[in-house]
Tab-separated table of C-alpha atoms in Angstrom:
chain	number	residue	atom	x	y	z
A	676	MET	CA	15.947	15.741	15.025
A	677	SER	CA	15.181	15.515	11.672
A	678	ARG	CA	11.563	15.526	10.783
A	679	PRO	CA	10.445	13.480	7.586
A	680	ARG	CA	8.783	15.568	4.540
A	681	PRO	CA	7.854	13.744	1.445
A	682	PRO	CA	9.801	14.542	-1.483
A	683	GLU	CA	9.442	16.707	-4.165
A	684	PRO	CA	7.924	14.537	-6.895
A	685	ALA	CA	10.709	13.941	-10.001
A	686	PHE	CA	9.875	14.057	-13.642
A	687	VAL	CA	10.598	10.402	-15.625
A	688	VAL	CA	13.310	10.332	-17.357
A	689	MET	CA	14.354	7.100	-19.476
A	690	GLY	CA	17.244	6.286	-21.758
A	691	VAL	CA	16.398	3.802	-24.360
A	692	LEU	CA	18.485	1.642	-26.637
A	693	VAL	CA	17.064	-0.311	-29.887
A	694	ALA	CA	18.735	-3.058	-31.722
A	695	ALA	CA	18.979	-2.497	-35.614
A	696	ALA	CA	16.447	-4.551	-36.627
A	697	VAL	CA	13.816	-3.063	-33.858
A	698	ASP	CA	11.342	0.116	-35.549
A	699	PRO	CA	11.896	2.950	-33.086
A	700	GLY	CA	8.354	4.367	-33.660
A	701	ALA	CA	6.808	0.620	-32.572
A	702	VAL	CA	9.112	0.937	-28.854
A	703	MET	CA	8.106	5.099	-28.291
A	704	ASP	CA	4.510	3.837	-29.072
A	705	ARG	CA	4.541	1.038	-26.248
A	706	ILE	CA	6.722	2.830	-24.103
A	707	GLU	CA	4.523	6.205	-24.389
A	708	ALA	CA	1.226	3.943	-23.701
A	709	GLY	CA	3.381	2.341	-20.327
A	710	PHE	CA	4.746	5.702	-19.090
A	711	GLY	CA	2.762	8.404	-20.444
A	712	PRO	CA	3.381	10.441	-23.351
A	713	ALA	CA	6.809	11.997	-24.106
A	714	ARG	CA	7.084	15.509	-23.327
A	715	SER	CA	10.800	15.464	-24.874
A	716	SER	CA	13.368	13.595	-26.833
A	717	THR	CA	16.547	13.553	-28.523
A	718	PRO	CA	17.066	12.453	-32.070
A	719	TRP	CA	17.704	8.722	-32.504
A	720	LEU	CA	21.365	8.806	-32.868
A	721	PRO	CA	23.839	5.523	-33.441
A	722	PHE	CA	25.155	4.703	-30.465
A	723	ASP	CA	29.151	4.353	-30.510
A	724	SER	CA	30.086	5.085	-26.776
A	725	THR	CA	30.836	1.850	-25.856
A	726	ARG	CA	30.724	-1.567	-27.768
A	727	TYR	CA	29.635	-3.409	-24.782
A	728	TYR	CA	25.572	-4.057	-25.574
A	729	GLU	CA	26.892	-5.257	-29.014
A	730	ARG	CA	27.314	-8.925	-28.071
A	731	GLU	CA	23.714	-9.190	-26.963
A	732	MET	CA	21.877	-6.419	-28.719
A	733	GLY	CA	24.482	-6.649	-32.369
A	734	PRO	CA	25.660	-3.557	-34.457
A	735	GLY	CA	23.795	-0.830	-35.214
A	736	ILE	CA	22.088	0.199	-32.456
A	737	ARG	CA	20.584	3.147	-31.740
A	738	ARG	CA	19.845	5.630	-28.866
A	739	ALA	CA	17.574	8.318	-27.347
A	740	PHE	CA	16.850	9.980	-24.534
A	741	LEU	CA	13.106	10.758	-23.407
A	742	TRP	CA	10.765	12.563	-21.009
A	743	LEU	CA	8.170	10.731	-19.920
A	744	GLY	CA	4.343	11.336	-18.352
A	745	GLU	CA	3.556	13.008	-15.570
A	746	PRO	CA	5.274	13.966	-12.296
A	747	VAL	CA	6.137	11.141	-9.787
A	748	ASP	CA	6.779	10.088	-6.565
A	749	PRO	CA	10.662	9.734	-6.360
A	750	SER	CA	10.445	6.667	-4.466
A	751	THR	CA	8.812	4.649	-7.049
A	752	LEU	CA	12.109	4.371	-9.230
A	753	ALA	CA	12.341	0.424	-8.329
A	754	ASP	CA	8.930	0.420	-9.918
A	755	LEU	CA	10.004	2.193	-12.941
A	756	LYS	CA	12.446	-0.421	-13.340
A	757	GLU	CA	10.221	-3.256	-12.837
A	758	ARG	CA	8.226	-1.501	-15.437
A	759	SER	CA	10.814	-0.644	-18.278
A	760	ASN	CA	12.390	-4.689	-17.502
A	761	ARG	CA	8.697	-6.247	-18.361
A	762	LEU	CA	8.723	-3.693	-21.535
A	763	GLU	CA	11.748	-4.893	-22.931
A	764	GLY	CA	10.460	-8.344	-22.825
A	765	ALA	CA	8.367	-7.581	-25.737
A	766	TRP	CA	11.618	-7.244	-27.717
A	767	THR	CA	13.477	-10.818	-26.719
A	768	ASP	CA	14.444	-12.411	-29.501
A	769	PRO	CA	13.813	-16.420	-28.890
A	770	GLN	CA	17.544	-16.663	-27.748
A	771	GLY	CA	16.390	-14.341	-24.522
A	772	ARG	CA	18.439	-11.612	-25.914
A	773	ARG	CA	17.133	-8.196	-25.679
A	774	ARG	CA	16.648	-6.025	-28.634
A	775	VAL	CA	15.549	-3.136	-26.638
A	776	ASN	CA	17.444	-1.723	-23.450
A	777	LEU	CA	15.528	0.790	-20.927
A	778	ASP	CA	17.159	2.825	-18.330
A	779	PRO	CA	14.064	4.480	-16.332
A	780	GLY	CA	15.377	7.466	-14.295
A	781	VAL	CA	13.999	10.083	-11.907
A	782	LEU	CA	15.136	13.756	-12.472
A	783	GLY	CA	14.578	16.815	-10.108
A	784	LEU	CA	15.966	19.962	-8.883
A	785	ALA	CA	19.288	18.825	-7.810
A	786	ASN	CA	19.960	15.184	-9.942
A	787	LEU	CA	19.258	12.502	-12.153
A	788	VAL	CA	19.033	9.261	-10.752
A	789	LEU	CA	18.940	5.915	-12.951
A	790	ALA	CA	17.291	2.559	-11.468
A	791	THR	CA	19.776	-0.757	-12.345
A	792	GLY	CA	19.685	-3.958	-11.537
A	793	LYS	CA	23.372	-4.432	-11.332
A	794	PRO	CA	24.879	-4.303	-7.490
A	795	ALA	CA	27.679	-1.975	-7.016
A	796	ALA	CA	29.690	0.145	-4.128
A	797	HIS	CA	28.187	3.309	-5.464
A	798	ARG	CA	24.732	2.382	-6.227
A	799	VAL	CA	21.787	1.848	-3.289
A	800	TYR	CA	19.629	-0.412	-3.381
A	801	LEU	CA	15.956	0.271	-3.708
A	802	ALA	CA	14.009	-3.273	-3.458
A	803	ARG	CA	13.345	-6.556	-5.312
A	804	GLY	CA	16.787	-6.224	-6.615
A	805	ILE	CA	16.521	-2.637	-8.376
A	806	TYR	CA	19.590	0.098	-7.163
A	807	ALA	CA	19.818	3.643	-7.419
A	808	GLU	CA	22.640	5.228	-9.387
A	809	VAL	CA	22.983	9.491	-9.172
A	810	GLU	CA	23.939	9.922	-12.680
A	811	TYR	CA	24.517	13.697	-12.611
A	812	ARG	CA	24.845	16.276	-9.668
A	813	PHE	CA	23.580	19.732	-10.580
A	814	GLU	CA	26.158	22.400	-9.918
A	815	ARG	CA	27.506	25.503	-11.035
A	816	GLY	CA	24.752	25.964	-13.363
A	817	SER	CA	24.401	22.442	-14.754
A	818	PHE	CA	24.211	18.847	-14.175
A	819	ARG	CA	27.530	17.423	-13.658
A	820	PRO	CA	28.432	13.825	-14.549
A	821	LEU	CA	30.237	11.652	-11.884
A	822	PRO	CA	33.328	9.008	-12.066
A	823	TRP	CA	30.797	6.343	-12.744
A	824	THR	CA	28.535	8.227	-14.998
A	825	TYR	CA	28.024	6.094	-18.562
A	826	PRO	CA	30.145	7.396	-21.444
A	827	ASP	CA	27.107	8.317	-23.706
A	828	TYR	CA	25.249	10.271	-20.633
A	829	ARG	CA	28.792	12.582	-20.349
A	830	ALA	CA	27.956	13.847	-24.063
A	831	PRO	CA	27.602	17.507	-24.000
A	832	GLU	CA	24.517	17.151	-26.432
A	833	THR	CA	22.803	14.560	-23.953
A	834	ILE	CA	23.634	16.576	-20.410
A	835	ALA	CA	22.099	19.564	-22.160
A	836	PHE	CA	19.170	17.614	-23.213
A	837	PHE	CA	18.514	16.941	-19.541
A	838	ASN	CA	19.266	20.564	-18.303
A	839	ARG	CA	16.538	21.670	-20.696
A	840	VAL	CA	14.518	19.019	-18.863
A	841	ARG	CA	15.324	20.086	-15.454
A	842	GLU	CA	14.630	23.870	-16.361
A	843	SER	CA	10.945	22.691	-17.405
A	844	TYR	CA	10.925	21.016	-14.060
A	845	ARG	CA	12.258	24.301	-12.532
A	846	GLN	CA	8.928	26.183	-14.532
A	847	TRP	CA	6.498	23.353	-13.592
A	848	ARG	CA	7.924	23.450	-9.523
A	849	ALA	CA	7.629	27.333	-9.383
A	850	ARG	CA	3.698	27.127	-10.631
A	851	ARG	CA	2.371	24.330	-8.873
A	852	ALA	CA	1.454	24.953	-5.317
A	853	PRO	CA	2.694	23.527	-2.382
A	854	SER	CA	0.339	20.687	-0.637
A	855	ALA	CA	-0.588	21.154	3.060
A	856	GLU	CA	2.285	18.332	4.073
A	857	GLU	CA	5.463	20.298	2.253
A	858	ARG	CA	4.004	23.977	4.127
A	859	SER	CA	3.760	22.422	7.531
A	860	PRO	CA	7.237	22.821	10.107
């Protein structure tokens, strides 16, 4: 019989899309106020992987990826998504269109898991209308995309960013002492 154990803490990561008319600095300030300081981030670059969000957000969308705050229990992923949804509301226009899209996730040694409100066959229901999707699995020395991984997460520079965050996670994990629950058989 398996014996349930508490999960390893995970790092909070986030994909951020901002419409052309939105100041990325203001978005970062609000994200950090709600999720903790950015430990690392990619530069803001044009989002040209797909045109999926243009209908809602307009042309000229910019994208960045972040590593935020302190490690968390990965079972809080649905809570992270609810918090990010509330934060997105600060940039909703009068017609109800989002001007900011936030996709939180949790990163550990084995994978990166994102939260979403959209059901699909490969997503696992968490709670309160939130699903989890494994975006990468770690094998042969790198994160590897899966068949459903979003196009911008497939970019080599994006994978390299998350591999660097994973290495920071590995180093953090090696430095911390295991809790009594983790040591017990």
